[in-house]
Coordinates of C-alpha atoms and ligand atoms in Angstrom, one line a residue:
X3 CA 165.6 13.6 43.9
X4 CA 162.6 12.3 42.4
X5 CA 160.7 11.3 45.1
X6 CA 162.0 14.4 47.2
X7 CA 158.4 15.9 47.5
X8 CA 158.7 17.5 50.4
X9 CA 158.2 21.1 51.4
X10 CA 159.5 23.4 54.3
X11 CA 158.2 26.7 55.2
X12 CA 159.1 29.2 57.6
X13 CA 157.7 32.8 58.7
X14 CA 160.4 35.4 59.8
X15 CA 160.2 39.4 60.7
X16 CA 157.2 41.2 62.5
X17 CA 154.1 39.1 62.4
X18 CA 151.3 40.6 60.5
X19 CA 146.9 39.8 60.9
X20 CA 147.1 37.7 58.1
X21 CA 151.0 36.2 58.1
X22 CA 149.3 32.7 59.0
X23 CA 146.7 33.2 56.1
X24 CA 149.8 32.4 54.1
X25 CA 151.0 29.6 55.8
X26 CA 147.3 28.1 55.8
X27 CA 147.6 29.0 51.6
X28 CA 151.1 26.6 51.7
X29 CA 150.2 24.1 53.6
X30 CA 147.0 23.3 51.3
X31 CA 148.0 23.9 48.4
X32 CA 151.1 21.7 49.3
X33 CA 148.5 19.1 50.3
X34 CA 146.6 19.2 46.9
X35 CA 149.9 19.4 44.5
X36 CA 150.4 15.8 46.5
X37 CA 153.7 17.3 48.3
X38 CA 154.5 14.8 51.0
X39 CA 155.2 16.5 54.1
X40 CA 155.0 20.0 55.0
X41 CA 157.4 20.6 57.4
X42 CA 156.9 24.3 59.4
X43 CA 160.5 25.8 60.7
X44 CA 159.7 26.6 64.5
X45 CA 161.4 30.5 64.8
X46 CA 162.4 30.5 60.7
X47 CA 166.0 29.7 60.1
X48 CA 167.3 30.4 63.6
X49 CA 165.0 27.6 64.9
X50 CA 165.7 25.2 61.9
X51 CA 169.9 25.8 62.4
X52 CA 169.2 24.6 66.1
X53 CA 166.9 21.4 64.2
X54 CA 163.8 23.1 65.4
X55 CA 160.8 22.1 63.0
X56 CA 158.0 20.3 62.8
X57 CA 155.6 17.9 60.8
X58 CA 152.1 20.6 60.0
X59 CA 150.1 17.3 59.3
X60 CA 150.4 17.0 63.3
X61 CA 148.9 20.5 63.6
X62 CA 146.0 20.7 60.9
X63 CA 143.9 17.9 61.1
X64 CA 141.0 19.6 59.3
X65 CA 139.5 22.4 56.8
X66 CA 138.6 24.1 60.1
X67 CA 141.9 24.2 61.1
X68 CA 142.6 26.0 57.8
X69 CA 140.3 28.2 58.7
X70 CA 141.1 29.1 62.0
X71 CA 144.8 29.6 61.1
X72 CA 143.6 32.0 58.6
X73 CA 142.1 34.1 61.7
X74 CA 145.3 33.6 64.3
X75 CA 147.3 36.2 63.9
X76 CA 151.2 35.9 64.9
X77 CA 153.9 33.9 63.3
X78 CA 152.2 30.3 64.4
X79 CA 155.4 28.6 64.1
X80 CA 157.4 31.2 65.3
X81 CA 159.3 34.3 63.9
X82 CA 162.7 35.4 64.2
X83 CA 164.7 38.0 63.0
X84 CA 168.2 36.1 62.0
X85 CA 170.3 37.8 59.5
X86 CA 172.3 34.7 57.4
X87 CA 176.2 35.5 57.1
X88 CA 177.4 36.5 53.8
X89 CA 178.5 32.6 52.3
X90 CA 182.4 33.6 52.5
X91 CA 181.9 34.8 56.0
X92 CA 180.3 31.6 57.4
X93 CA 180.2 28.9 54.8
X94 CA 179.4 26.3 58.1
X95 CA 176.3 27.5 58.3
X96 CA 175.3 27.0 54.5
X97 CA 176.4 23.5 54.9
X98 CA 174.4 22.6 58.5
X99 CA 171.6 24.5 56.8
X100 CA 171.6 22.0 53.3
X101 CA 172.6 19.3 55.9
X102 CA 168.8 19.5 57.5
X103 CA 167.2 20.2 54.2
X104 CA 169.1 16.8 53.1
X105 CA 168.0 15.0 56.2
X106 CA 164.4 15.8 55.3
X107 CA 164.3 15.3 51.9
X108 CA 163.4 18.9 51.3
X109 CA 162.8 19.8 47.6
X110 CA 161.5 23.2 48.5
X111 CA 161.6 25.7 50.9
X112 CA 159.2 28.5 51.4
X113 CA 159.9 31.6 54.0
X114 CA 157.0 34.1 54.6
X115 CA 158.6 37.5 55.7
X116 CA 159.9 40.5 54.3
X117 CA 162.7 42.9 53.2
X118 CA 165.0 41.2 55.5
X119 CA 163.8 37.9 54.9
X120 CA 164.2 38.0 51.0
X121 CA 167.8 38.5 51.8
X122 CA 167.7 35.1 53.2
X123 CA 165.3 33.5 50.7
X124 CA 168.4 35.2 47.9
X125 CA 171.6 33.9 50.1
X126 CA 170.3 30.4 49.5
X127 CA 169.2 30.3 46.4
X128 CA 172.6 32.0 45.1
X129 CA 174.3 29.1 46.9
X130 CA 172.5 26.3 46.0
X131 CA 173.3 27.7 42.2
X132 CA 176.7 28.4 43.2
X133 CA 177.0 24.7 44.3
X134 CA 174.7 22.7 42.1
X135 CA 172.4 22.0 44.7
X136 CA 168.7 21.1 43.9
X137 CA 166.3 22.7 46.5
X138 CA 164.2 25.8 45.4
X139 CA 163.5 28.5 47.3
X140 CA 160.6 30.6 47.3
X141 CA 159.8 34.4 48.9
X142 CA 156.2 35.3 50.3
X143 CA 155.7 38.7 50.8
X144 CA 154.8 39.8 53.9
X145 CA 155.1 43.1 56.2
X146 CA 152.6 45.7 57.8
X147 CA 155.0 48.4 56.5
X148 CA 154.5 47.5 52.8
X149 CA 158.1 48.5 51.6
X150 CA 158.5 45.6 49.3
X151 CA 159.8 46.4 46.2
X152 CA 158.1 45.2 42.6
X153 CA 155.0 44.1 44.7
X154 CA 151.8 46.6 44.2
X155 CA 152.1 46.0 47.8
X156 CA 152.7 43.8 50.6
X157 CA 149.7 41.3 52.9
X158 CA 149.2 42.3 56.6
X159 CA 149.5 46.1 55.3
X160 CA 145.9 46.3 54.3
X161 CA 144.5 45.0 57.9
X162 CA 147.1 47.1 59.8
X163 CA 145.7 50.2 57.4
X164 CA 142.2 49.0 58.6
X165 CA 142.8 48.7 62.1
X166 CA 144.6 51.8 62.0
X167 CA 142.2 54.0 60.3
X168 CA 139.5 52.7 62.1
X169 CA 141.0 53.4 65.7
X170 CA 141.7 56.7 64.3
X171 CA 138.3 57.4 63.6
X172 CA 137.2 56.2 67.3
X173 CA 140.2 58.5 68.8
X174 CA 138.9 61.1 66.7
X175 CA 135.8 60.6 68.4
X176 CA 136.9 60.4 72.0
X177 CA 138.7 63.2 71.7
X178 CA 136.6 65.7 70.4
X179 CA 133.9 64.4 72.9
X180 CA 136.6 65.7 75.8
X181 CA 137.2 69.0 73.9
X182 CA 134.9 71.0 75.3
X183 CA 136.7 74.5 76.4
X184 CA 139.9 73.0 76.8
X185 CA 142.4 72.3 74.2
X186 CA 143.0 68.4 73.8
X187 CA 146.4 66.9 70.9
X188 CA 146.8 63.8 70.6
X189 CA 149.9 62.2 69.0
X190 CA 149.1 58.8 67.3
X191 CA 152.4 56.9 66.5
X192 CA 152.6 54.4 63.8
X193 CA 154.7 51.1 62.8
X194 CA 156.8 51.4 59.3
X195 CA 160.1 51.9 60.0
X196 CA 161.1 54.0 57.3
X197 CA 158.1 54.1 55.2
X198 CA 155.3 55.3 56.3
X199 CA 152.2 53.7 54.4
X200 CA 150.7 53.3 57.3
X201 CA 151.0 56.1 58.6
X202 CA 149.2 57.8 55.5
X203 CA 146.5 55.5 56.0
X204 CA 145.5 57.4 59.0
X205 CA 143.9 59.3 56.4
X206 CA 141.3 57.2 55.7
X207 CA 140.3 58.1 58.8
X208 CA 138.4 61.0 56.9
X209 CA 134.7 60.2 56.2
X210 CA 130.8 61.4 55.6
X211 CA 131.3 61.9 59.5
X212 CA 134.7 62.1 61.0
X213 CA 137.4 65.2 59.6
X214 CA 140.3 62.4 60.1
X215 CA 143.4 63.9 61.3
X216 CA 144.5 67.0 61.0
X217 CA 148.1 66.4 60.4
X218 CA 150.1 63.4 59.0
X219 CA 154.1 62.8 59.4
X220 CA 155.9 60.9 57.5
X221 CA 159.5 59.2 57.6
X222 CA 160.0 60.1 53.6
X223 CA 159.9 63.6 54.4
X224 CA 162.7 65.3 56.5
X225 CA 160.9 66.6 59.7
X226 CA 161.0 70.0 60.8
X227 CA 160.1 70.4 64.7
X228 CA 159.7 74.5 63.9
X229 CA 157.1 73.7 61.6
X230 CA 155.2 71.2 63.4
X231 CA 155.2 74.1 66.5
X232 CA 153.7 76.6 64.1
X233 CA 151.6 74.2 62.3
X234 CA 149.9 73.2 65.7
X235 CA 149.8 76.8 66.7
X236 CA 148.1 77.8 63.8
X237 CA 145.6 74.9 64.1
X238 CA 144.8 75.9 67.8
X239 CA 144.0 79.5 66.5
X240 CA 140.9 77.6 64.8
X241 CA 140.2 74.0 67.1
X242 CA 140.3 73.0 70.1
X243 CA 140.7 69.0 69.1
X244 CA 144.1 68.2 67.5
X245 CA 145.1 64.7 66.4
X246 CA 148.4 64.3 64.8
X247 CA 149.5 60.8 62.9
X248 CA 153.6 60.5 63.2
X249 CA 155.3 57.4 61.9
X250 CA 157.9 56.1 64.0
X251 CA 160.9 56.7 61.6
X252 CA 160.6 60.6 61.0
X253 CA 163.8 61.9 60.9
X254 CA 164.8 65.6 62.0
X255 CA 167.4 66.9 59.5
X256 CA 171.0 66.2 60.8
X257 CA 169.6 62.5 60.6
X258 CA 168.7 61.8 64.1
X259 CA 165.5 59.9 64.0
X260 CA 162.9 61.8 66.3
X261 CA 162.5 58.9 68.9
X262 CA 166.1 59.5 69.5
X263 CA 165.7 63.2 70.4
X264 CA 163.9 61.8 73.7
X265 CA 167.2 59.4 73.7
X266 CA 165.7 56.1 75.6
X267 CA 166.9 52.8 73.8
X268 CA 170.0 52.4 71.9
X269 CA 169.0 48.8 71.0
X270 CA 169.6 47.4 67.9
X271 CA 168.2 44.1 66.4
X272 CA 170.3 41.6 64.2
X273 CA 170.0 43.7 61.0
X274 CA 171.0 46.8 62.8
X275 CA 167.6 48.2 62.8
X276 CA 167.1 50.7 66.0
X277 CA 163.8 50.0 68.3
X278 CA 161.9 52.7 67.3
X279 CA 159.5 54.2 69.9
X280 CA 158.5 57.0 72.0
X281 CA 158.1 59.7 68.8
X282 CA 154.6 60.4 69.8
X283 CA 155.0 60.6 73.5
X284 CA 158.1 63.2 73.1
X285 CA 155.9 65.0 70.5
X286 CA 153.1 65.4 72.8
X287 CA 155.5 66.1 76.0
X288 CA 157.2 69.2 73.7
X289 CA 153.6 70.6 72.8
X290 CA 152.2 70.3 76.4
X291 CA 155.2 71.8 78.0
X292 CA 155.2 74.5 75.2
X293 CA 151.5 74.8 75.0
X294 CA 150.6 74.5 78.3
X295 CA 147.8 72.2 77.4
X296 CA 147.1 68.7 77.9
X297 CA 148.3 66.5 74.7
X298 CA 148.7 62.5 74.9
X299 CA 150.3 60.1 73.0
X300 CA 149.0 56.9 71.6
X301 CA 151.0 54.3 70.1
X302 CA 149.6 51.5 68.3
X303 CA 152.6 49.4 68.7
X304 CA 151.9 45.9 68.3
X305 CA 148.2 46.2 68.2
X306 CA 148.6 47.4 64.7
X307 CA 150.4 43.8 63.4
X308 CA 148.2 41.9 65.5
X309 CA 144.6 42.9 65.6
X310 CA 143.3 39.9 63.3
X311 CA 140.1 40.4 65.2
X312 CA 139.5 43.3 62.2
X313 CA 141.5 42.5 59.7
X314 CA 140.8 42.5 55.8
X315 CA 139.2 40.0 54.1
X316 CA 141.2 41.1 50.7
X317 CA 144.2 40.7 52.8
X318 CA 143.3 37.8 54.0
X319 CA 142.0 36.2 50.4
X320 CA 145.6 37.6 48.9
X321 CA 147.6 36.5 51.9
X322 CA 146.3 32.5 51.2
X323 CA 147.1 33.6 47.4
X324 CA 150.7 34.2 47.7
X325 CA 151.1 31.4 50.1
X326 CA 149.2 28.9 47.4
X327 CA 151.3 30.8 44.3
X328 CA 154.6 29.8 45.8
X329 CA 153.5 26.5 45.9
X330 CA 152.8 26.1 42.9
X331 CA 156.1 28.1 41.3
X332 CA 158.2 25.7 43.3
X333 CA 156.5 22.9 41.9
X334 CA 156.6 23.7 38.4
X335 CA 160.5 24.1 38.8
X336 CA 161.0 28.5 40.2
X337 CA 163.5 29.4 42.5
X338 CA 165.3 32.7 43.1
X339 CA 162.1 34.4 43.2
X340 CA 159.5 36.1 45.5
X341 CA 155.5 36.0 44.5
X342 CA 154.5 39.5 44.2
X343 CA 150.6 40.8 43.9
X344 CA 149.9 42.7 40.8
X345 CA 146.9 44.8 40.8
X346 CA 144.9 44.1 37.5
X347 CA 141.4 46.7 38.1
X348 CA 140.5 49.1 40.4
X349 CA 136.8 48.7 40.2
X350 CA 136.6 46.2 41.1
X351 CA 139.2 45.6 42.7
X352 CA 141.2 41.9 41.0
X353 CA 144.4 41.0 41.8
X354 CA 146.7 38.5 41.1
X355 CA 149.6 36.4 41.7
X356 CA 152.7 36.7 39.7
X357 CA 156.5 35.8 40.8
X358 CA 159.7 38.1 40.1
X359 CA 163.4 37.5 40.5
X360 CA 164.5 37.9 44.4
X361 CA 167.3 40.2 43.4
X362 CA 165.2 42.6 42.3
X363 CA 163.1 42.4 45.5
X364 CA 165.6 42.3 48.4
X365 CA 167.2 44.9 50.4
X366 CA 165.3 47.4 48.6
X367 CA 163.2 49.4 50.4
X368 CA 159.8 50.8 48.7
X369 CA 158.8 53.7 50.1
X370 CA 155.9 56.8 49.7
X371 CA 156.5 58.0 46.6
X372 CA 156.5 62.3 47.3
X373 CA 154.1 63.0 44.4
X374 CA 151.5 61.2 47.2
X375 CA 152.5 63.7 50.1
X376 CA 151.0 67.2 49.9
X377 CA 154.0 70.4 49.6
X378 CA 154.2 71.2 53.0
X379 CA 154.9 67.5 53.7
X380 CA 152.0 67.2 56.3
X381 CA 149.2 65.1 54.9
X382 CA 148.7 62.5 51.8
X383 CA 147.2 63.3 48.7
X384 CA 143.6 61.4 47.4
X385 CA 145.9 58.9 45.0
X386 CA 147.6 57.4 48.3
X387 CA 143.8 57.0 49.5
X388 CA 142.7 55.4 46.5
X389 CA 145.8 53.3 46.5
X390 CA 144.9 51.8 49.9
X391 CA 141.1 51.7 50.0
X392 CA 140.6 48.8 48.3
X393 CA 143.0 46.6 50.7
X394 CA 141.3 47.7 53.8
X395 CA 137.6 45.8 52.2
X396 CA 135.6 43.5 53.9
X397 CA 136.1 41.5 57.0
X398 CA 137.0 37.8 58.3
X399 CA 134.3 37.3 61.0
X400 CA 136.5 36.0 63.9
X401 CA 135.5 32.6 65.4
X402 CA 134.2 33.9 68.8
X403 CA 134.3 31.4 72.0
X404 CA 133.2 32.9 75.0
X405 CA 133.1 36.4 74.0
X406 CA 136.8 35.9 72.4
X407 CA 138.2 35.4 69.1
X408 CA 139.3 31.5 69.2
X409 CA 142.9 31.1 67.3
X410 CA 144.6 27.8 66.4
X411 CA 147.7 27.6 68.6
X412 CA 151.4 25.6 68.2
X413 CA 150.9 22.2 70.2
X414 CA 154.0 19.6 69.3
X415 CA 152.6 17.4 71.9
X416 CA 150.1 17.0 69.5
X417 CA 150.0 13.9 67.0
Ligands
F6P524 O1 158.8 44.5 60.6 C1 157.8 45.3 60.7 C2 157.7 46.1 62.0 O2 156.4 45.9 62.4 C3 158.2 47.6 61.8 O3 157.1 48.4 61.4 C4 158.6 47.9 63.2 O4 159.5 49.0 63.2 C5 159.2 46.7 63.7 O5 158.6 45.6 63.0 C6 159.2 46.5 65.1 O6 159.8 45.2 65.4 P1 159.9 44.6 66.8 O7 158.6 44.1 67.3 O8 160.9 43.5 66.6 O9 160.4 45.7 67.7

């Protein structure tokens, strides 16, 4: 075991801006803690139970590679969304999964992802205990919707905040541009699942110069579609331009999430989450019909996890963090655990990288505390802004070729 100094790291779940920050943060500081190889799973553990990995030395040949893996956004080696079997259900796969690790001398392995991912990073750890095994495993946090628990909050949520706020502030724009004598709603519609911390950051939108939007929606609070009609009615009484920030899990009360209410997907992914889509559009459809006005939806989609073109440079800084801290936990002998960010001063704004106990962290899902929604459930208050300001700060400039941000792309061809 002694000479086992080699690492494997895998990336798993939506991608996030700055998800490859944190592989770029592993694969360094792997590099200076004298780990031999870095090995990357290619699509997390579903590639790596198929054998599907590679050697990162053969990908990044220089500190500009770093560097331009810090500004590619996607899962570089791959993502996947695999949910491991409970250990009595399927103990083969434990034992093809420790087989590969075996085969590559694997003293630690590293997966970048979130909720659903520290369920995987706990499975094996809890095995290899179980069984006396001697590889570590190591969580780094990573999700747009920032519903990590015991983390002051998750990377890739702070760029997806920025991008979002600032897009809100240019629809704001364009929309009240067109608003001249005619009523004009637009329905924004944000990633998060069931939390909706980005969707709050639409409020940031709000600025010396722009009024941000007028209403925000929530999945932690139960939505009420008589409401929202008399809300927007009562807002038309006094504007012409409406724009409206919904996440994509509100929920109507008998459960039904709102998307559903238009009833067109009934897919569900391996962790029986529903593709969530088409809130906005059916909002806007229901007020234009009702209203007889024009009203649009716009849905960020994957634009919001994606747009490292904008993303933040504290995200980016904290996202090579975490990726560095796990390194170095695994190397001075943690397992079990997940690195979270602790925030240590506002002004100005210091974080730092600390490490907590997985079973703490997975399958719990943080959500919007209601003390940072307003009463009517309809906007956040100024502590959810001041929570989130500070993550959306400063920016990566993007390496631009030809007019175009240049990203460092998966080759195995090459040597
Ligand atoms: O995992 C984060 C997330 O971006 C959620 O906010 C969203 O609901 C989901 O991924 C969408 O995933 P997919 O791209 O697999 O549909």
């Amino acid at each position: 075991m002694a000479n086992k100094r080699n690492i494997i790291v895998g990336q798993s779940g939506g991608p996030t801006a700055v998800i490859n920050s944190s592989l770029a943060g592993v694969y360094k500081t792997a590099k200076e803690r004298g780990f031999h190889k870095v090995y990357g799973m290619l699509h997390g553990v579903q590639g790596l139970l198929d054998e599907q990995y590679v050697d990162l030395s053969t990908q990044i040949h220089s500190d500009m590679d770093i560097e331009l893996l810090k500004r590619t956004p996607s899962a570089f080696l791959g993502s996947c969304r695999y949910k491991l079997p409970e250990i009595h259900e399927n103990p083969e796969v434990y034992e093809k999964i420790f087989s590969i690790l075996d085969k590559l001398d694997i003293e630690a392995f590293i997966y970048i992802g979130g909720n659903d991912s520290m369920d995987t990073i706990k499975k094996l750890s809890d095995y290899a205990v179980v069984k006396g095994l001697p590889q570590k495993f190591l969580g780094v946090p990573k999700t747009i919707d920032n519903d990590l628990a015991m983390t002051d909050h998750t990377p890739g949520f702070g760029s997806a905040a920025k991008y979002i706020a600032a897009s809100t502030k240019e629809i704001i724009r364009d929309a009240l541009g067109m608003s001249y004598k005619k009523v004009n709603i637009t329905v924004l519609e944000i990633m998060g699942r069931n939390a909706g911390w980005l969707t709050g950051a639409t409020a940031l939108a709000k600025t010396e110069e722009c009024e941000g939007p007028d209403l925000i929606y929530l999945p932690e609070v139960t939505f009420d579609l008589d409401q929202f009609r008399a809300k927007v009615k009562a807002l038309l009484e006094v504007k012409q331009n409406i724009v409206i920030a919904v996440s994509e899990g509100i929920k109507v009360a008998d459960g039904r999430y709102v998307c559903e209410l238009a009833s067109n997907s009934d897919y569900v992914d391996a962790f029986g989450h529903k593709q969530l889509q088409g809130t906005a559009l059916y909002l806007a459809n229901l007020l234009s019909s009702e209203l007889g006005c024009k009203a649009r939806a716009v849905e960020f989609s994957i634009l919001q996890r994606s747009a490292s073109h904008m993303a933040s440079r504290t995200d980016i800084d904290e996202a090579f963090m975490v990726g560095g801290a796990a390194v170095k936990a695994v190397d001075e002998g943690d397992t079990g655990k997940m690195v979270i960010i602790t925030r240590k001063s506002e002004d100005p704004y210091v974080s730092t990288a600390d490490i907590y106990d997985i079973h703490r962290i997975a399958n719990i899902e943080h959500t919007v505390p209601r003390i940072w929604v307003n009463q009517e459930g309809d906007y956040v208050t100024e502590e959810f802004i001041d929570y989130v300001r500070p993550l959306i700060q400063g920016d990566y400039a993007p390496f631009i070729v030809n007019g175009l941000p240049q990203h460092l792309v998966l080759d195995l061809n090459r040597k």
